[in-house]
PDB file of C-alpha atoms in Angstrom:
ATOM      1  CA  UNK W  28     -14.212 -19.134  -4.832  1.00 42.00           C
ATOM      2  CA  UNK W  29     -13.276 -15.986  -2.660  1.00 59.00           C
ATOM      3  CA  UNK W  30     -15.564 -13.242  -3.301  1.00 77.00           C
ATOM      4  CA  UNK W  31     -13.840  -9.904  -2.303  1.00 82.00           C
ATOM      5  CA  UNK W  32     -15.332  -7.184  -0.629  1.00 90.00           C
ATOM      6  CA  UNK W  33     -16.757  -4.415  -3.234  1.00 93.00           C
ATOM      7  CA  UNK W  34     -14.665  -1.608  -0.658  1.00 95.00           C
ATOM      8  CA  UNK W  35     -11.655  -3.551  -1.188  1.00 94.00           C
ATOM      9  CA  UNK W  36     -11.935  -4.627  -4.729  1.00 93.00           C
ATOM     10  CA  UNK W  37     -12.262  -0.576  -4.890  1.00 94.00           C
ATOM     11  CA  UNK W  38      -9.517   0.176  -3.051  1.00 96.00           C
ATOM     12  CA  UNK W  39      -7.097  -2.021  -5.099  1.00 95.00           C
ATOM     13  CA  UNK W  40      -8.322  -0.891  -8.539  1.00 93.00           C
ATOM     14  CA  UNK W  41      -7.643   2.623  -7.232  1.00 95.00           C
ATOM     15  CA  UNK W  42      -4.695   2.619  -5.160  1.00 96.00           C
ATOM     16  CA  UNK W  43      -2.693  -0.700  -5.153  1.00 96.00           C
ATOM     17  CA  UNK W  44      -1.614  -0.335  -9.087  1.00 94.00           C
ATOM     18  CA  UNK W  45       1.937  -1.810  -8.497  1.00 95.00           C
ATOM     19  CA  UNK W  46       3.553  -3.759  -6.836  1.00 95.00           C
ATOM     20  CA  UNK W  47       5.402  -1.342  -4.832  1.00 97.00           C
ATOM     21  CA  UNK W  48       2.534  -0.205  -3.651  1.00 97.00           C
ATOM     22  CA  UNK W  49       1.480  -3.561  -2.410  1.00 97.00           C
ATOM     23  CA  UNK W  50       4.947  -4.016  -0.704  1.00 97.00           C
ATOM     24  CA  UNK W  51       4.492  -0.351   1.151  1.00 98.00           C
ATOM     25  CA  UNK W  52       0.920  -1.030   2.380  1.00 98.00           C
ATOM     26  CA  UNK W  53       1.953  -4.810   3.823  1.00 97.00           C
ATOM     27  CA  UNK W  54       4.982  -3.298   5.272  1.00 98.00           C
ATOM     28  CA  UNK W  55       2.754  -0.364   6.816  1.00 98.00           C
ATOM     29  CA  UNK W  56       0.488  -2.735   7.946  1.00 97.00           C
ATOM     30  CA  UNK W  57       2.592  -4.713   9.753  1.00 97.00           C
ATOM     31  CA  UNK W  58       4.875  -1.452  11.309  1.00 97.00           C
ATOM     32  CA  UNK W  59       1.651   0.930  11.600  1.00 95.00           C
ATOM     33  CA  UNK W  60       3.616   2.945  13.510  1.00 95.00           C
ATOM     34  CA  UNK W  61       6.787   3.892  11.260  1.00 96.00           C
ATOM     35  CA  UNK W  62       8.178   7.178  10.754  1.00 97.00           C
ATOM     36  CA  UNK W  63      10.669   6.772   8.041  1.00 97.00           C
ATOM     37  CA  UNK W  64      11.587   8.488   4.885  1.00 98.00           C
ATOM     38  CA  UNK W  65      11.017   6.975   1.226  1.00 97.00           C
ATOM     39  CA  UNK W  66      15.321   5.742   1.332  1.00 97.00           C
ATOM     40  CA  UNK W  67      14.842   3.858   4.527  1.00 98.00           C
ATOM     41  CA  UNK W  68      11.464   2.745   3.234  1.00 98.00           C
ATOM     42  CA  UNK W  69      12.956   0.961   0.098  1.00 98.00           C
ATOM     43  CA  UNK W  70      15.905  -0.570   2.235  1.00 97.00           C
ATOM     44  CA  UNK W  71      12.852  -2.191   4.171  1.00 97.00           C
ATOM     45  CA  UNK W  72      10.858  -3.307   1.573  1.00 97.00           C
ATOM     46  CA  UNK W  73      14.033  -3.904  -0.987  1.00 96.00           C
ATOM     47  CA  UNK W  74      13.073  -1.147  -3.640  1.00 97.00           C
ATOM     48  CA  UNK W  75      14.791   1.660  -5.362  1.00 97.00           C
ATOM     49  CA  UNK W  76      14.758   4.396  -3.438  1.00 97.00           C
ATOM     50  CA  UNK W  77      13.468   6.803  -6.613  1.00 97.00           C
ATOM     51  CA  UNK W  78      10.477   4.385  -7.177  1.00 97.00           C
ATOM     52  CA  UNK W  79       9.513   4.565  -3.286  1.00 97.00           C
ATOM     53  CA  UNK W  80       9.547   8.440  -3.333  1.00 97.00           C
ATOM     54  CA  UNK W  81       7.784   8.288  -6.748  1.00 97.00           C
ATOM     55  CA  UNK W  82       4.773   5.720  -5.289  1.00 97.00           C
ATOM     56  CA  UNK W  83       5.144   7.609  -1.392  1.00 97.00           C
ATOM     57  CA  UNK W  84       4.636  10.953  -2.506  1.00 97.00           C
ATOM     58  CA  UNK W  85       1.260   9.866  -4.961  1.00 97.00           C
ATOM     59  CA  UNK W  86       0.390   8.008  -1.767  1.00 98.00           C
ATOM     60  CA  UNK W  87       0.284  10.935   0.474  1.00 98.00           C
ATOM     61  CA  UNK W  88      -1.490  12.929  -2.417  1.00 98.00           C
ATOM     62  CA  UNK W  89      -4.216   9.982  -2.406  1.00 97.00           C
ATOM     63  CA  UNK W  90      -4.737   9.907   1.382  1.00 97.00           C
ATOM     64  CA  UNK W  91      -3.176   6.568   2.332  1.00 98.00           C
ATOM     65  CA  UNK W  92      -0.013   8.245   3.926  1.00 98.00           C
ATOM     66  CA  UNK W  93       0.643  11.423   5.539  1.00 97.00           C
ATOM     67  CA  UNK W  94       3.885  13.499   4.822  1.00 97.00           C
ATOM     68  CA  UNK W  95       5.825  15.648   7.033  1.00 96.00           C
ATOM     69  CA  UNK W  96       8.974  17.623   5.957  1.00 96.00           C
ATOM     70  CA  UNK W  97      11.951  17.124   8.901  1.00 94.00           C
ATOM     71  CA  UNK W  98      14.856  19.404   7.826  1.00 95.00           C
ATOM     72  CA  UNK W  99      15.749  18.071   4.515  1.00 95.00           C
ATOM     73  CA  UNK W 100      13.929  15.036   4.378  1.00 95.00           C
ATOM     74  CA  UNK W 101      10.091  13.811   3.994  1.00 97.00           C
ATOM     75  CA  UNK W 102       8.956  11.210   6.394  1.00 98.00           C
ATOM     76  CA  UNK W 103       6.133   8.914   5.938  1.00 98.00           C
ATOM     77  CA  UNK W 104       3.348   7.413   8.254  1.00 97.00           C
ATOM     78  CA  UNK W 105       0.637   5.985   7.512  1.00 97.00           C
ATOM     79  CA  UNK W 106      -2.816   7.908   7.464  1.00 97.00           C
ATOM     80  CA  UNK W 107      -4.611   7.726  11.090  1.00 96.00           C
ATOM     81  CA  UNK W 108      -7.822   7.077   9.107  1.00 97.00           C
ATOM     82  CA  UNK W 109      -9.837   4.440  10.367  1.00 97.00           C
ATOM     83  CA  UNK W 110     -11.716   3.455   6.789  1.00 97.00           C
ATOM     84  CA  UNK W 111      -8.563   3.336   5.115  1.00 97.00           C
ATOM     85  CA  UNK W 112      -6.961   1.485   7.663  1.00 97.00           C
ATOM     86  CA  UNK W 113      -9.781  -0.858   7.680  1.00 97.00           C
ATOM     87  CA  UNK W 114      -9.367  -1.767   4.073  1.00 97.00           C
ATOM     88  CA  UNK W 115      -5.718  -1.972   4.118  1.00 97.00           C
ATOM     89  CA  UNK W 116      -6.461  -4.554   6.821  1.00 97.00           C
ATOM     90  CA  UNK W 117      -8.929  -6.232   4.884  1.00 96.00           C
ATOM     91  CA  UNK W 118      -6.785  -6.650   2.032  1.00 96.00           C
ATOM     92  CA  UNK W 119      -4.135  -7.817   3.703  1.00 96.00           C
ATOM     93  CA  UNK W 120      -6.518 -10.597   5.789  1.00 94.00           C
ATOM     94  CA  UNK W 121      -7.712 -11.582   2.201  1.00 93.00           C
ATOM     95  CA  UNK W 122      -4.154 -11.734   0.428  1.00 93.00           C
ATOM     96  CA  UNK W 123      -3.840 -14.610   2.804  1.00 93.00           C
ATOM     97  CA  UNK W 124      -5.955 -16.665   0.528  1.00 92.00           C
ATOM     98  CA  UNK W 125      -4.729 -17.857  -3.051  1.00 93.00           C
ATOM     99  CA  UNK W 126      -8.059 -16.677  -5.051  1.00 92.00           C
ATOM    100  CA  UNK W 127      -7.706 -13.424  -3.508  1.00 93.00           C
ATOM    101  CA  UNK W 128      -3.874 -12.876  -4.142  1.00 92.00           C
ATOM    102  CA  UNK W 129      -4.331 -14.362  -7.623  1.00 93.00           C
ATOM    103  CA  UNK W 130      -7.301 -11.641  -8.023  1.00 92.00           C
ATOM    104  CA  UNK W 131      -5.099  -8.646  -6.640  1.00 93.00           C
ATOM    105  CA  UNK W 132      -2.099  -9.817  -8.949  1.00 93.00           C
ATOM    106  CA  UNK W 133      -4.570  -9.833 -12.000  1.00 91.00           C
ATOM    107  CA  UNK W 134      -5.691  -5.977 -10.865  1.00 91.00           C
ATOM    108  CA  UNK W 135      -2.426  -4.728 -10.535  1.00 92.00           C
ATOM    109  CA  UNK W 136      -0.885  -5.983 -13.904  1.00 92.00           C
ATOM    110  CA  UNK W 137      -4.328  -4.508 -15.446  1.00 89.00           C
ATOM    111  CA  UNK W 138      -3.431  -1.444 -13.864  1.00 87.00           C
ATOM    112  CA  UNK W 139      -0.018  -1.616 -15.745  1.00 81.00           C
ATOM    113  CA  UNK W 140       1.985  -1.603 -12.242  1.00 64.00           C
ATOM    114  CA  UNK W 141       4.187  -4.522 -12.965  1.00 61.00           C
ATOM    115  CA  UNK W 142       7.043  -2.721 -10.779  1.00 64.00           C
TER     116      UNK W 142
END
């Protein structure tokens, strides 16, 4: 059975809590260089545009993305932080395995984030 690193078991109890925040990380993962604000974010990812800006913005707060305010809007990015980035990267490696994804499915319903 897949054993997951303690830093990423970590990271998922404390920052992937829904689902939507497992859709934004893979999609930042895979675009790490995406500017975008949280409407063009959930056309990407096929969310509602409220929950993205809801999940973004407590992002930001927690580190994972940086926010920048261009006229009226916010834009995202990803954080240039090399630890963080790491993990996201491990997590998403790992997700590739069934134990693992059945493991970060079980954390994020315990965390309640069923969105």
């Amino acid at each position: 059975m897949y054993e997951m690193d303690p830093r990423v078991l970590d990271f998922i109890r404390h920052h992937v809590t829904t689902f939507i925040r497992w859709d934004l990380l893979r999609f930042f993962h895979e675009n790490p260089y995406t500017q975008d604000t949280a409407r063009n974010l959930a056309m990407y990812v096929g969310r509602d545009p409220d929950a993205i800006a809801q999940e973004a913005k407590e992002m930001d707060e927690e580190g994972i993305f940086k926010s920048e305010t261009r006229g009226e809007h916010t834009v995202y990015v990803l954080t240039e932080d090399q630890e963080i980035r790491r993990l996201i990267a491990d997590l998403i490696d790992g997700a590739r395995e069934r134990t693992f994804r059945m493991k970060l499915v079980y954390h994020i319903l315990r965390a309640g984030g069923q969105s």
